[in-house]
mmCIF file of C-alpha atoms in Angstrom:
data_model
loop_
_atom_site.group_PDB
_atom_site.id
_atom_site.type_symbol
_atom_site.label_atom_id
_atom_site.label_comp_id
_atom_site.label_asym_id
_atom_site.label_seq_id
_atom_site.Cartn_x
_atom_site.Cartn_y
_atom_site.Cartn_z
ATOM 1 C CA MET X 189 148.746 -26.883 72.683
ATOM 2 C CA PRO X 190 149.376 -28.784 75.974
ATOM 3 C CA GLU X 191 152.479 -30.339 74.388
ATOM 4 C CA SER X 192 154.044 -26.970 73.708
ATOM 5 C CA ALA X 193 155.041 -26.432 77.325
ATOM 6 C CA PRO X 194 157.256 -29.477 77.518
ATOM 7 C CA ASP X 195 158.853 -28.549 74.238
ATOM 8 C CA GLY X 196 159.533 -25.029 75.477
ATOM 9 C CA GLY X 197 161.011 -26.375 78.692
ATOM 10 C CA LEU X 198 163.173 -28.711 76.695
ATOM 11 C CA LEU X 199 164.389 -25.773 74.599
ATOM 12 C CA ARG X 200 165.355 -23.836 77.673
ATOM 13 C CA ALA X 201 167.007 -26.839 79.204
ATOM 14 C CA GLU X 202 169.172 -27.402 76.149
ATOM 15 C CA HIS X 203 171.145 -24.111 76.787
ATOM 16 C CA PRO X 204 174.176 -24.593 79.087
ATOM 17 C CA PRO X 205 173.608 -22.163 81.948
ATOM 18 C CA GLY X 206 177.243 -20.805 82.243
ATOM 19 C CA ARG X 207 178.816 -21.433 78.848
ATOM 20 C CA GLU X 208 178.083 -18.034 77.264
ATOM 21 C CA THR X 209 179.225 -16.217 80.428
ATOM 22 C CA TRP X 210 182.513 -18.167 80.538
ATOM 23 C CA VAL X 211 183.237 -17.488 76.844
ATOM 24 C CA GLY X 212 182.463 -13.775 77.263
ATOM 25 C CA GLU X 213 184.734 -13.556 80.316
ATOM 26 C CA ASP X 214 187.585 -15.266 78.420
ATOM 27 C CA ILE X 215 187.114 -12.893 75.497
ATOM 28 C CA GLN X 216 187.003 -9.886 77.851
ATOM 29 C CA ARG X 217 190.155 -11.027 79.678
ATOM 30 C CA ALA X 218 191.914 -11.600 76.351
ATOM 31 C CA LEU X 219 190.891 -8.160 75.092
ATOM 32 C CA THR X 220 191.987 -6.528 78.364
ATOM 33 C CA ARG X 221 195.349 -8.290 78.172
ATOM 34 C CA LEU X 222 195.750 -7.240 74.540
ATOM 35 C CA ASP X 223 194.973 -3.626 75.491
ATOM 36 C CA ALA X 224 197.556 -3.790 78.285
ATOM 37 C CA LEU X 225 200.109 -5.275 75.877
ATOM 38 C CA ASN X 226 199.316 -2.562 73.327
ATOM 39 C CA ARG X 227 199.816 0.095 76.008
ATOM 40 C CA GLU X 228 203.121 -1.501 77.015
ATOM 41 C CA VAL X 229 204.207 -1.618 73.370
ATOM 42 C CA GLN X 230 203.242 2.048 72.942
ATOM 43 C CA HIS X 231 205.167 2.906 76.120
ATOM 44 C CA VAL X 232 208.202 0.988 74.850
ATOM 45 C CA GLU X 233 207.931 2.685 71.447
ATOM 46 C CA GLU X 234 207.687 6.097 73.146
ATOM 47 C CA THR X 235 210.738 5.248 75.269
ATOM 48 C CA LEU X 236 212.619 4.108 72.163
ATOM 49 C CA ARG X 237 211.617 7.296 70.356
ATOM 50 C CA VAL X 238 212.875 9.419 73.277
ATOM 51 C CA GLN X 239 216.100 7.407 73.327
ATOM 52 C CA ARG X 240 216.465 7.826 69.558
ATOM 53 C CA ASP X 241 216.046 11.596 69.996
ATOM 54 C CA GLU X 242 218.623 11.525 72.786
ATOM 55 C CA VAL X 243 220.996 9.488 70.598
ATOM 56 C CA ALA X 244 220.454 11.922 67.703
ATOM 57 C CA ARG X 245 221.121 14.833 70.063
ATOM 58 C CA LEU X 246 224.253 13.151 71.368
ATOM 59 C CA ALA X 247 225.324 12.392 67.785
ATOM 60 C CA GLU X 248 224.883 16.077 66.952
ATOM 61 C CA SER X 249 226.917 16.969 70.043
ATOM 62 C CA VAL X 250 229.619 14.495 68.994
ATOM 63 C CA SER X 251 229.640 15.905 65.447
ATOM 64 C CA LEU X 252 229.850 19.417 66.917
ATOM 65 C CA VAL X 253 232.719 18.317 69.153
ATOM 66 C CA ASP X 254 234.401 16.665 66.138
ATOM 67 C CA GLY X 255 233.992 19.903 64.174
ATOM 68 C CA ARG X 256 235.467 21.894 67.065
ATOM 69 C CA THR X 257 238.284 19.370 67.380
ATOM 70 C CA GLN X 258 238.987 19.676 63.664
ATOM 71 C CA ARG X 259 238.926 23.466 63.977
ATOM 72 C CA HIS X 260 241.210 23.181 67.004
ATOM 73 C CA GLU X 261 243.604 20.964 65.020
ATOM 74 C CA ALA X 262 243.406 23.458 62.158
ATOM 75 C CA GLY X 263 244.152 26.220 64.685
ATOM 76 C CA GLN X 264 247.154 24.275 65.967
ATOM 77 C CA GLU X 265 248.302 23.727 62.391
ATOM 78 C CA SER X 266 247.888 27.447 61.722
ATOM 79 C CA GLY X 267 249.769 28.114 64.994
ATOM 80 C CA ARG X 268 252.651 25.933 63.804
ATOM 81 C CA GLU X 269 252.572 27.711 60.462
ATOM 82 C CA MET X 270 252.532 31.065 62.258
ATOM 83 C CA ARG X 271 255.507 29.988 64.405
ATOM 84 C CA GLN X 272 257.343 28.993 61.227
ATOM 85 C CA GLU X 273 256.382 32.327 59.706
ATOM 86 C CA ILE X 274 257.567 34.091 62.881
ATOM 87 C CA ALA X 275 260.901 32.234 62.667
ATOM 88 C CA ALA X 276 261.179 33.206 58.989
ATOM 89 C CA LEU X 277 260.239 36.779 59.904
ATOM 90 C CA GLU X 278 262.867 36.834 62.663
ATOM 91 C CA GLU X 279 265.465 35.608 60.189
ATOM 92 C CA ARG X 280 264.273 38.214 57.736
ATOM 93 C CA LEU X 281 264.375 40.777 60.557
ATOM 94 C CA LEU X 282 268.002 39.895 61.222
ATOM 95 C CA GLN X 283 268.718 40.226 57.504
ATOM 96 C CA GLU X 284 266.874 43.541 57.420
ATOM 97 C CA VAL X 285 268.808 44.753 60.490
ATOM 98 C CA SER X 286 272.068 43.784 58.794
ATOM 99 C CA LEU X 287 270.909 45.480 55.606
ATOM 100 C CA ARG X 288 269.878 48.500 57.654
ATOM 101 C CA ARG X 289 273.341 48.663 59.224
ATOM 102 C CA ASP X 290 274.874 48.430 55.758
ATOM 103 C CA LEU X 291 272.528 51.121 54.470
ATOM 104 C CA SER X 292 273.259 53.289 57.517
ATOM 105 C CA ALA X 293 276.974 52.912 56.826
ATOM 106 C CA GLN X 294 276.345 53.764 53.168
ATOM 107 C CA VAL X 295 274.250 56.769 54.215
ATOM 108 C CA GLU X 296 277.002 57.901 56.582
ATOM 109 C CA ARG X 297 279.604 57.468 53.856
ATOM 110 C CA ALA X 298 277.325 59.310 51.405
ATOM 111 C CA SER X 299 276.822 62.060 54.009
ATOM 112 C CA GLN X 300 280.579 62.298 54.483
ATOM 113 C CA ARG X 301 281.041 62.426 50.724
ATOM 114 C CA ASP X 302 278.281 65.040 50.509
ATOM 115 C CA SER X 303 279.895 67.129 53.244
ATOM 116 C CA GLU X 304 283.290 66.777 51.573
ATOM 117 C CA SER X 305 281.735 67.658 48.222
ATOM 118 C CA GLU X 306 279.977 70.606 49.828
ATOM 119 C CA ARG X 307 283.234 71.796 51.400
ATOM 120 C CA GLU X 308 285.005 71.331 48.079
ATOM 121 C CA LEU X 309 282.173 73.205 46.353
ATOM 122 C CA ARG X 310 282.428 76.034 48.878
ATOM 123 C CA ARG X 311 286.176 76.160 48.397
ATOM 124 C CA VAL X 312 285.794 76.194 44.598
ATOM 125 C CA LEU X 313 283.080 78.840 44.839
ATOM 126 C CA GLU X 314 285.281 80.898 47.150
ATOM 127 C CA VAL X 315 288.188 80.535 44.714
ATOM 128 C CA ILE X 316 285.892 81.497 41.824
ATOM 129 C CA ALA X 317 284.543 84.443 43.803
ATOM 130 C CA SER X 318 288.044 85.578 44.767
ATOM 131 C CA ARG X 319 289.203 85.245 41.177
ATOM 132 C CA LEU X 320 286.131 87.086 39.952
ATOM 133 C CA ASP X 321 286.874 89.799 42.505
ATOM 134 C CA GLN X 322 290.455 89.905 41.300
ATOM 135 C CA PHE X 323 289.247 90.030 37.691
ATOM 136 C CA ASP X 324 286.811 92.820 38.560
ATOM 137 C CA GLY X 325 289.624 94.680 40.349
ATOM 138 C CA ARG X 326 291.895 94.210 37.394
ATOM 139 C CA GLU X 327 289.184 95.351 35.027
ATOM 140 C CA ALA X 328 288.609 98.415 37.211
ATOM 141 C CA ALA X 329 292.360 99.054 37.398
ATOM 142 C CA SER X 330 292.616 98.643 33.607
ATOM 143 C CA ALA X 331 289.737 101.045 33.090
ATOM 144 C CA GLU X 332 291.335 103.430 35.556
ATOM 145 C CA ARG X 333 294.652 103.132 33.809
ATOM 146 C CA GLN X 334 292.992 103.631 30.423
ATOM 147 C CA ARG X 335 291.313 106.740 31.765
ATOM 148 C CA THR X 336 294.660 107.872 33.157
ATOM 149 C CA ILE X 337 296.304 107.153 29.809
ATOM 150 C CA VAL X 338 293.627 109.084 27.975
ATOM 151 C CA GLN X 339 294.115 111.962 30.388
ATOM 152 C CA GLU X 340 297.837 111.757 29.973
ATOM 153 C CA ILE X 341 297.427 111.623 26.185
ATOM 154 C CA ALA X 342 295.156 114.665 26.331
ATOM 155 C CA ALA X 343 297.599 116.428 28.627
ATOM 156 C CA ASP X 344 300.676 115.487 26.654
ATOM 157 C CA ASP X 345 299.432 116.120 23.125
ATOM 158 C CA THR X 346 302.292 118.452 22.614
ATOM 159 C CA VAL X 347 304.893 115.885 23.365
ATOM 160 C CA ASP X 348 304.658 113.386 20.490
ATOM 161 C CA GLU X 349 307.691 111.384 21.296
ATOM 162 C CA HIS X 350 306.627 110.731 24.825
ATOM 163 C CA VAL X 351 303.092 110.011 23.678
ATOM 164 C CA ASP X 352 304.201 107.398 21.163
ATOM 165 C CA ALA X 353 306.420 105.749 23.696
ATOM 166 C CA ARG X 354 303.763 105.823 26.289
ATOM 167 C CA LEU X 355 301.181 104.608 23.761
ATOM 168 C CA GLU X 356 303.399 101.674 22.902
ATOM 169 C CA ARG X 357 303.868 100.979 26.587
ATOM 170 C CA LEU X 358 300.159 101.297 27.187
ATOM 171 C CA GLU X 359 299.368 99.036 24.230
ATOM 172 C CA ARG X 360 301.729 96.457 25.622
ATOM 173 C CA GLN X 361 300.088 96.814 29.005
ATOM 174 C CA LEU X 362 296.629 96.543 27.395
ATOM 175 C CA ALA X 363 297.742 93.474 25.432
ATOM 176 C CA ALA X 364 299.090 91.968 28.649
ATOM 177 C CA GLU X 365 295.860 92.820 30.431
ATOM 178 C CA ARG X 366 293.816 91.304 27.574
ATOM 179 C CA GLU X 367 295.935 88.140 27.702
ATOM 180 C CA SER X 368 295.510 88.005 31.442
ATOM 181 C CA SER X 369 291.756 88.562 31.035
ATOM 182 C CA ARG X 370 291.622 85.813 28.395
ATOM 183 C CA HIS X 371 293.450 83.411 30.716
ATOM 184 C CA GLN X 372 291.125 84.367 33.544
ATOM 185 C CA GLY X 373 288.047 83.843 31.270
ATOM 186 C CA THR X 374 289.387 80.422 30.230
ATOM 187 C CA GLU X 375 289.952 79.491 33.849
ATOM 188 C CA ILE X 376 286.489 80.806 34.768
ATOM 189 C CA ALA X 377 284.937 78.728 31.923
ATOM 190 C CA ARG X 378 286.848 75.661 33.131
ATOM 191 C CA LEU X 379 285.722 76.291 36.673
ATOM 192 C CA ALA X 380 282.129 76.818 35.449
ATOM 193 C CA ALA X 381 282.278 73.501 33.505
ATOM 194 C CA SER X 382 283.717 71.709 36.539
ATOM 195 C CA LEU X 383 281.064 73.432 38.658
ATOM 196 C CA SER X 384 278.260 72.160 36.380
ATOM 197 C CA THR X 385 279.755 68.649 36.535
ATOM 198 C CA PHE X 386 280.042 68.969 40.302
ATOM 199 C CA LEU X 387 276.436 70.185 40.523
ATOM 200 C CA THR X 388 275.342 67.201 38.402
ATOM 201 C CA ASN X 389 277.257 64.855 40.702
ATOM 202 C CA LEU X 390 275.801 66.660 43.689
ATOM 203 C CA GLU X 391 272.249 66.200 42.335
ATOM 204 C CA ALA X 392 272.959 62.499 41.733
ATOM 205 C CA ILE X 393 274.304 62.198 45.274
ATOM 206 C CA GLU X 394 271.227 64.006 46.642
ATOM 207 C CA SER X 395 268.969 61.660 44.624
ATOM 208 C CA ARG X 396 270.826 58.642 45.996
ATOM 209 C CA ALA X 397 270.560 60.106 49.488
ATOM 210 C CA ARG X 398 266.782 60.572 49.084
ATOM 211 C CA THR X 399 266.456 57.003 47.750
ATOM 212 C CA THR X 400 268.532 55.758 50.668
ATOM 213 C CA LEU X 401 266.336 57.690 53.116
ATOM 214 C CA LEU X 402 263.201 56.219 51.506
ATOM 215 C CA ASP X 403 264.708 52.725 51.751
ATOM 216 C CA GLN X 404 265.607 53.407 55.361
ATOM 217 C CA ARG X 405 262.054 54.569 56.135
ATOM 218 C CA ARG X 406 260.656 51.455 54.403
ATOM 219 C CA LEU X 407 263.038 49.274 56.390
ATOM 220 C CA ASP X 408 261.980 51.068 59.581
ATOM 221 C CA ASP X 409 258.325 50.332 58.749
ATOM 222 C CA GLU X 410 259.090 46.678 58.000
ATOM 223 C CA VAL X 411 261.132 46.384 61.194
ATOM 224 C CA SER X 412 258.228 47.912 63.150
ATOM 225 C CA ALA X 413 255.821 45.426 61.530
ATOM 226 C CA LEU X 414 258.179 42.534 62.332
ATOM 227 C CA ARG X 415 258.497 43.745 65.910
ATOM 228 C CA SER X 416 254.693 43.903 66.206
ATOM 229 C CA VAL X 417 254.517 40.330 64.854
ATOM 230 C CA ARG X 418 257.171 39.272 67.356
ATOM 231 C CA ASP X 419 255.236 41.000 70.124
ATOM 232 C CA ARG X 420 252.124 39.090 69.033
ATOM 233 C CA GLU X 421 253.953 35.778 69.451
ATOM 234 C CA ALA X 422 253.196 35.783 73.182
ATOM 235 C CA GLU X 423 249.514 36.356 72.432
ATOM 236 C CA LEU X 424 249.588 33.532 69.879
ATOM 237 C CA LEU X 425 251.196 31.208 72.413
ATOM 238 C CA GLU X 426 248.492 32.128 74.923
ATOM 239 C CA VAL X 427 245.823 31.412 72.285
ATOM 240 C CA VAL X 428 247.488 28.049 71.563
ATOM 241 C CA GLU X 429 247.430 27.214 75.289
ATOM 242 C CA GLN X 430 243.757 28.169 75.448
ATOM 243 C CA GLN X 431 243.093 25.943 72.444
ATOM 244 C CA ARG X 432 244.941 23.081 74.151
ATOM 245 C CA ALA X 433 242.835 23.544 77.301
ATOM 246 C CA THR X 434 239.691 23.704 75.152
ATOM 247 C CA ARG X 435 240.750 20.526 73.347
ATOM 248 C CA ALA X 436 241.326 18.776 76.678
ATOM 249 C CA ARG X 437 237.861 19.807 77.857
ATOM 250 C CA LEU X 438 236.349 18.705 74.554
ATOM 251 C CA GLU X 439 238.137 15.354 74.725
ATOM 252 C CA ASP X 440 236.778 14.920 78.259
ATOM 253 C CA ARG X 441 233.286 15.751 77.042
ATOM 254 C CA VAL X 442 233.726 13.380 74.087
ATOM 255 C CA SER X 443 234.786 10.584 76.447
ATOM 256 C CA ARG X 444 231.745 11.265 78.642
ATOM 257 C CA ALA X 445 229.545 11.337 75.545
ATOM 258 C CA GLU X 446 231.044 8.025 74.401
ATOM 259 C CA GLU X 447 230.323 6.535 77.831
ATOM 260 C CA ALA X 448 226.760 7.866 77.624
ATOM 261 C CA LEU X 449 226.461 6.401 74.122
ATOM 262 C CA GLU X 450 227.732 3.061 75.401
ATOM 263 C CA GLU X 451 225.143 3.154 78.181
ATOM 264 C CA ILE X 452 222.486 4.051 75.619
ATOM 265 C CA ARG X 453 223.645 1.162 73.409
ATOM 266 C CA LEU X 454 223.357 -1.200 76.374
ATOM 267 C CA ALA X 455 219.939 0.237 77.212
ATOM 268 C CA LEU X 456 218.907 -0.154 73.583
ATOM 269 C CA ALA X 457 220.136 -3.746 73.621
ATOM 270 C CA ALA X 458 218.104 -4.371 76.785
ATOM 271 C CA GLU X 459 215.135 -2.636 75.192
ATOM 272 C CA SER X 460 215.613 -4.776 72.095
ATOM 273 C CA GLU X 461 215.604 -7.901 74.255
ATOM 274 C CA GLU X 462 212.498 -6.672 76.067
ATOM 275 C CA ARG X 463 210.923 -5.853 72.758
ATOM 276 C CA ALA X 464 211.763 -9.336 71.451
ATOM 277 C CA LEU X 465 210.244 -10.784 74.640
ATOM 278 C CA LEU X 466 207.168 -8.629 74.146
ATOM 279 C CA THR X 467 207.055 -9.729 70.524
ATOM 280 C CA ARG X 468 207.170 -13.356 71.643
ATOM 281 C CA LEU X 469 204.507 -12.618 74.250
ATOM 282 C CA LEU X 470 202.392 -10.947 71.597
ATOM 283 C CA ALA X 471 202.935 -13.928 69.326
ATOM 284 C CA GLY X 472 201.858 -16.244 72.184
ATOM 285 C CA GLU X 473 198.872 -14.029 72.885
ATOM 286 C CA SER X 474 198.033 -14.051 69.197
ATOM 287 C CA GLU X 475 198.300 -17.843 69.201
ATOM 288 C CA GLN X 476 196.119 -18.039 72.293
ATOM 289 C CA ARG X 477 193.702 -15.604 70.747
ATOM 290 C CA ARG X 478 193.634 -17.681 67.570
ATOM 291 C CA THR X 479 193.076 -20.863 69.593
ATOM 292 C CA LEU X 480 190.389 -19.084 71.594
ATOM 293 C CA SER X 481 188.785 -17.872 68.388
ATOM 294 C CA GLU X 482 188.858 -21.412 67.036
ATOM 295 C CA ARG X 483 187.319 -22.700 70.249
ATOM 296 C CA ILE X 484 184.704 -19.936 70.180
ATOM 297 C CA GLU X 485 183.992 -20.722 66.539
ATOM 298 C CA ALA X 486 183.658 -24.423 67.348
ATOM 299 C CA GLN X 487 181.367 -23.619 70.281
ATOM 300 C CA ARG X 488 179.368 -21.277 68.085
ATOM 301 C CA ASP X 489 179.013 -24.020 65.477
ATOM 302 C CA ALA X 490 177.982 -26.461 68.187
ATOM 303 C CA VAL X 491 175.443 -23.989 69.586
ATOM 304 C CA VAL X 492 174.116 -23.305 66.091
ATOM 305 C CA ASP X 493 173.807 -27.039 65.409
ATOM 306 C CA HIS X 494 172.080 -27.510 68.739
ATOM 307 C CA PHE X 495 169.665 -24.690 68.024
ATOM 308 C CA ARG X 496 169.057 -26.085 64.569
ATOM 309 C CA ARG X 497 168.259 -29.506 66.063
ATOM 310 C CA ILE X 498 165.984 -27.873 68.609
ATOM 311 C CA VAL X 499 164.257 -25.853 65.882
ATOM 312 C CA ARG X 500 163.832 -28.970 63.745
ATOM 313 C CA SER X 501 162.428 -30.917 66.694
ATOM 314 C CA GLU X 502 160.086 -28.060 67.531
ATOM 315 C CA GLU X 503 159.018 -27.815 63.892
ATOM 316 C CA GLU X 504 158.379 -31.574 63.873
ATOM 317 C CA SER X 505 156.365 -31.406 67.086
ATOM 318 C CA ARG X 506 154.443 -28.397 65.835
ATOM 319 C CA ARG X 507 153.797 -30.183 62.569
ATOM 320 C CA ARG X 508 152.503 -33.241 64.439
ATOM 321 C CA GLU X 509 150.346 -30.997 66.609
ATOM 322 C CA ILE X 510 148.974 -29.269 63.511
ATOM 323 C CA GLU X 511 148.245 -32.636 61.892
ATOM 324 C CA GLU X 512 146.455 -33.812 65.035
ATOM 325 C CA ILE X 513 144.515 -30.552 65.194
ATOM 326 C CA GLU X 514 143.574 -30.876 61.543
ATOM 327 C CA ARG X 515 142.557 -34.489 62.137
ATOM 328 C CA ASP X 516 140.479 -33.402 65.134
ATOM 329 C CA ILE X 517 138.945 -30.654 63.010
ATOM 330 C CA ARG X 518 138.069 -33.144 60.312
ATOM 331 C CA VAL X 519 136.542 -35.469 62.885
ATOM 332 C CA ALA X 520 134.631 -32.558 64.404
ATOM 333 C CA ARG X 521 133.393 -31.513 60.999
ATOM 334 C CA GLY X 522 132.240 -35.071 60.281
ATOM 335 C CA LEU X 523 130.472 -35.153 63.616
ATOM 336 C CA MET X 524 128.860 -31.814 62.932
ATOM 337 C CA VAL X 525 127.731 -32.986 59.504
ATOM 338 C CA ARG X 526 126.237 -36.063 61.089
ATOM 339 C CA LEU X 527 124.558 -33.980 63.736
ATOM 340 C CA PHE X 528 123.115 -31.672 61.103
ATOM 341 C CA GLU X 529 121.920 -34.623 59.060
ATOM 342 C CA GLN X 530 120.375 -36.269 62.131
ATOM 343 C CA SER X 531 118.681 -33.027 63.128
ATOM 344 C CA ASP X 532 117.285 -32.623 59.615
ATOM 345 C CA GLU X 533 116.021 -36.171 59.617
ATOM 346 C CA ALA X 534 114.471 -35.654 63.013
ATOM 347 C CA GLU X 535 112.654 -32.561 61.868
ATOM 348 C CA GLN X 536 111.367 -34.356 58.815
ATOM 349 C CA GLU X 537 110.140 -37.264 60.900
ATOM 350 C CA GLN X 538 108.152 -35.072 63.314
ATOM 351 C CA PRO X 539 104.494 -34.831 62.352
ATOM 352 C CA LEU X 540 103.042 -31.549 61.400
#
């Protein structure tokens, strides 16, 4: 047991007093540096994510500006097409105005022909009416003469010779009146036929006049529409100017966006370089950490070997101590046996 104290002191003396503290401090510093590097990497990744969002937002703005530019170009194309259409409409308007003048002249000529036809119709109707009046007067005169003849025949029944002569004269007069009436009826029939033909021509002329008036109204509507389109040309030109100003503003914004994108590209390049530097630093830290781990592992193996040697030496010393104690116990037992034997012999030798 007295030898255990030196062995215990030797065991305590075998431990280096500051080695474990130095290793722990190196590990703590390495872990702290790794945490700081991880935080820097997270900060860089967050910055890159924000910049990616900004780039995506700028890309959307650029795509929106491109869409507006395309719409603006389409609007300019439609403006050119509208100007071409306006020129075509103006040419058509001139043609329509010329056609309208021609139609107006035709309408005037048709109106003159209608007025002349109406005057001719009035004249013919007046002639027919006068002839009908004459025919009615002649018919009345014939009837009156026939009544007079009948009265004369009734009054002159006694005078046969005069009656026969007068009857012959009256028959001749009646035959002449009938012939005249027949001629007048033929002329009236001819005038009625010419009147029906004239009425047919008049209806055709009226139909043509109505068609001409409808065409004139349609031309007036088309001319009004063309004038409204021509009046809208100023508005279209103003819209085109507004589109040009909008395109200039958009081009300015696109140029500013391109400059911002270039700055972002440069910033991303710088960030990429920083990230590569951080990657190299992380690789160096990883290498240092690996070297430190190897050193720690080697030190751990050395400490374990040292402790194993200490344990083996302590076991050997304890075994030697146990052997000595057992040897002492055996010696003590032998001595005790001898003492017991001597005491027994002494008791036997004492007299009773």
